Amino acid sequence: MAGITDHPERHRFELAVEGGTAIAAYELAPGTMAITHVVVPAQAEGQGVGGRLAAHAIEAARTRGLKVIPACPFVAAYFKRHPELADLLAH
């Protein structure tokens, strides 16, 4: 599996996986990154790909000094499983 790549012109992070490309889509606004959805091809489900993308997107927001709006249920659940990231949540 190759690394995760940011494609700002498409507003998403991409990861080549079995069955296609997994994505974490985002929208930027002043001070925030809304992660709008995470999509993983069926062949790659259950392998931690979505979590890897979510973690990468959240870390990218931290690096950019942004707060995260978990606009999709998967990312909201990721934050619940990782309370140590609560400082990055936009309120």
Short mmCIF file of N, CA, C and O in Angstrom, two decimals, residues 1-16 21-26 52-53 56-57 60 64:
data_model
loop_
_atom_site.label_atom_id
_atom_site.label_comp_id
_atom_site.label_asym_id
_atom_site.label_seq_id
_atom_site.Cartn_x
_atom_site.Cartn_y
_atom_site.Cartn_z
N MET A 1 0.85 -1.18 0.00
CA MET A 1 0.00 0.00 0.00
C MET A 1 0.89 1.24 0.00
O MET A 1 1.76 1.38 0.84
N ALA A 2 0.72 2.09 -0.97
CA ALA A 2 1.48 3.33 -1.03
C ALA A 2 1.00 4.30 0.03
O ALA A 2 0.04 4.03 0.74
N GLY A 3 1.64 5.45 0.13
CA GLY A 3 1.29 6.44 1.14
C GLY A 3 0.06 7.26 0.78
O GLY A 3 -0.42 7.26 -0.35
N ILE A 4 -0.41 7.97 1.78
CA ILE A 4 -1.57 8.86 1.61
C ILE A 4 -1.10 10.16 0.99
O ILE A 4 -0.09 10.73 1.40
N THR A 5 -1.83 10.62 0.01
CA THR A 5 -1.49 11.84 -0.72
C THR A 5 -2.63 12.85 -0.59
O THR A 5 -3.80 12.48 -0.73
N ASP A 6 -2.26 14.11 -0.36
CA ASP A 6 -3.26 15.18 -0.33
C ASP A 6 -3.44 15.71 -1.74
O ASP A 6 -2.46 15.97 -2.44
N HIS A 7 -4.67 15.83 -2.15
CA HIS A 7 -5.01 16.42 -3.44
C HIS A 7 -5.90 17.63 -3.17
O HIS A 7 -7.14 17.54 -3.24
N PRO A 8 -5.28 18.77 -2.83
CA PRO A 8 -6.08 19.95 -2.45
C PRO A 8 -7.03 20.43 -3.53
O PRO A 8 -8.09 20.96 -3.22
N GLU A 9 -6.68 20.21 -4.80
CA GLU A 9 -7.58 20.63 -5.88
C GLU A 9 -8.86 19.81 -5.89
O GLU A 9 -9.89 20.26 -6.39
N ARG A 10 -8.80 18.60 -5.31
CA ARG A 10 -9.98 17.73 -5.21
C ARG A 10 -10.57 17.75 -3.80
O ARG A 10 -11.56 17.07 -3.54
N HIS A 11 -9.91 18.44 -2.89
CA HIS A 11 -10.34 18.53 -1.49
C HIS A 11 -10.43 17.14 -0.85
O HIS A 11 -11.42 16.81 -0.20
N ARG A 12 -9.36 16.36 -1.04
CA ARG A 12 -9.37 15.04 -0.44
C ARG A 12 -7.98 14.44 -0.32
O ARG A 12 -7.08 14.79 -1.08
N PHE A 13 -7.88 13.53 0.64
CA PHE A 13 -6.70 12.70 0.79
C PHE A 13 -7.02 11.39 0.08
O PHE A 13 -8.16 10.91 0.16
N GLU A 14 -6.04 10.80 -0.59
CA GLU A 14 -6.25 9.57 -1.31
C GLU A 14 -5.21 8.52 -0.92
O GLU A 14 -4.07 8.86 -0.62
N LEU A 15 -5.64 7.27 -0.95
CA LEU A 15 -4.77 6.14 -0.66
C LEU A 15 -5.13 5.02 -1.62
O LEU A 15 -6.28 4.57 -1.66
N ALA A 16 -4.15 4.58 -2.43
CA ALA A 16 -4.38 3.46 -3.34
C ALA A 16 -4.45 2.17 -2.52
O ALA A 16 -3.58 1.90 -1.70
N THR A 21 -9.32 3.33 -4.93
CA THR A 21 -8.75 4.42 -4.14
C THR A 21 -9.67 4.73 -2.97
O THR A 21 -10.86 4.96 -3.15
N ALA A 22 -9.09 4.74 -1.79
CA ALA A 22 -9.82 5.17 -0.59
C ALA A 22 -9.62 6.66 -0.44
O ALA A 22 -8.55 7.19 -0.76
N ILE A 23 -10.65 7.35 0.04
CA ILE A 23 -10.54 8.81 0.16
C ILE A 23 -11.08 9.30 1.51
O ILE A 23 -11.95 8.68 2.12
N ALA A 24 -10.53 10.43 1.91
CA ALA A 24 -11.09 11.21 3.02
C ALA A 24 -11.27 12.61 2.45
O ALA A 24 -10.29 13.31 2.16
N ALA A 25 -12.51 13.00 2.22
CA ALA A 25 -12.83 14.30 1.63
C ALA A 25 -12.92 15.35 2.73
O ALA A 25 -13.35 15.06 3.85
N TYR A 26 -12.52 16.57 2.38
CA TYR A 26 -12.55 17.65 3.36
C TYR A 26 -12.90 18.97 2.71
O TYR A 26 -12.79 19.13 1.49
N ARG A 52 -6.89 4.81 9.14
CA ARG A 52 -5.61 5.39 8.71
C ARG A 52 -5.83 6.73 8.01
O ARG A 52 -5.12 7.71 8.26
N LEU A 53 -6.84 6.79 7.15
CA LEU A 53 -7.16 8.05 6.46
C LEU A 53 -7.64 9.11 7.44
O LEU A 53 -7.24 10.27 7.36
N HIS A 56 -4.73 10.45 9.41
CA HIS A 56 -3.89 11.30 8.57
C HIS A 56 -4.53 12.68 8.38
O HIS A 56 -3.85 13.71 8.50
N ALA A 57 -5.82 12.70 8.10
CA ALA A 57 -6.52 13.97 7.90
C ALA A 57 -6.51 14.80 9.17
O ALA A 57 -6.28 16.02 9.13
N ALA A 60 -3.10 16.20 9.65
CA ALA A 60 -2.88 17.29 8.69
C ALA A 60 -3.52 18.58 9.21
O ALA A 60 -2.95 19.67 9.08
N ARG A 64 -1.58 22.10 10.21
CA ARG A 64 -1.98 23.37 9.60
C ARG A 64 -2.57 24.35 10.60
O ARG A 64 -2.99 25.45 10.25
#
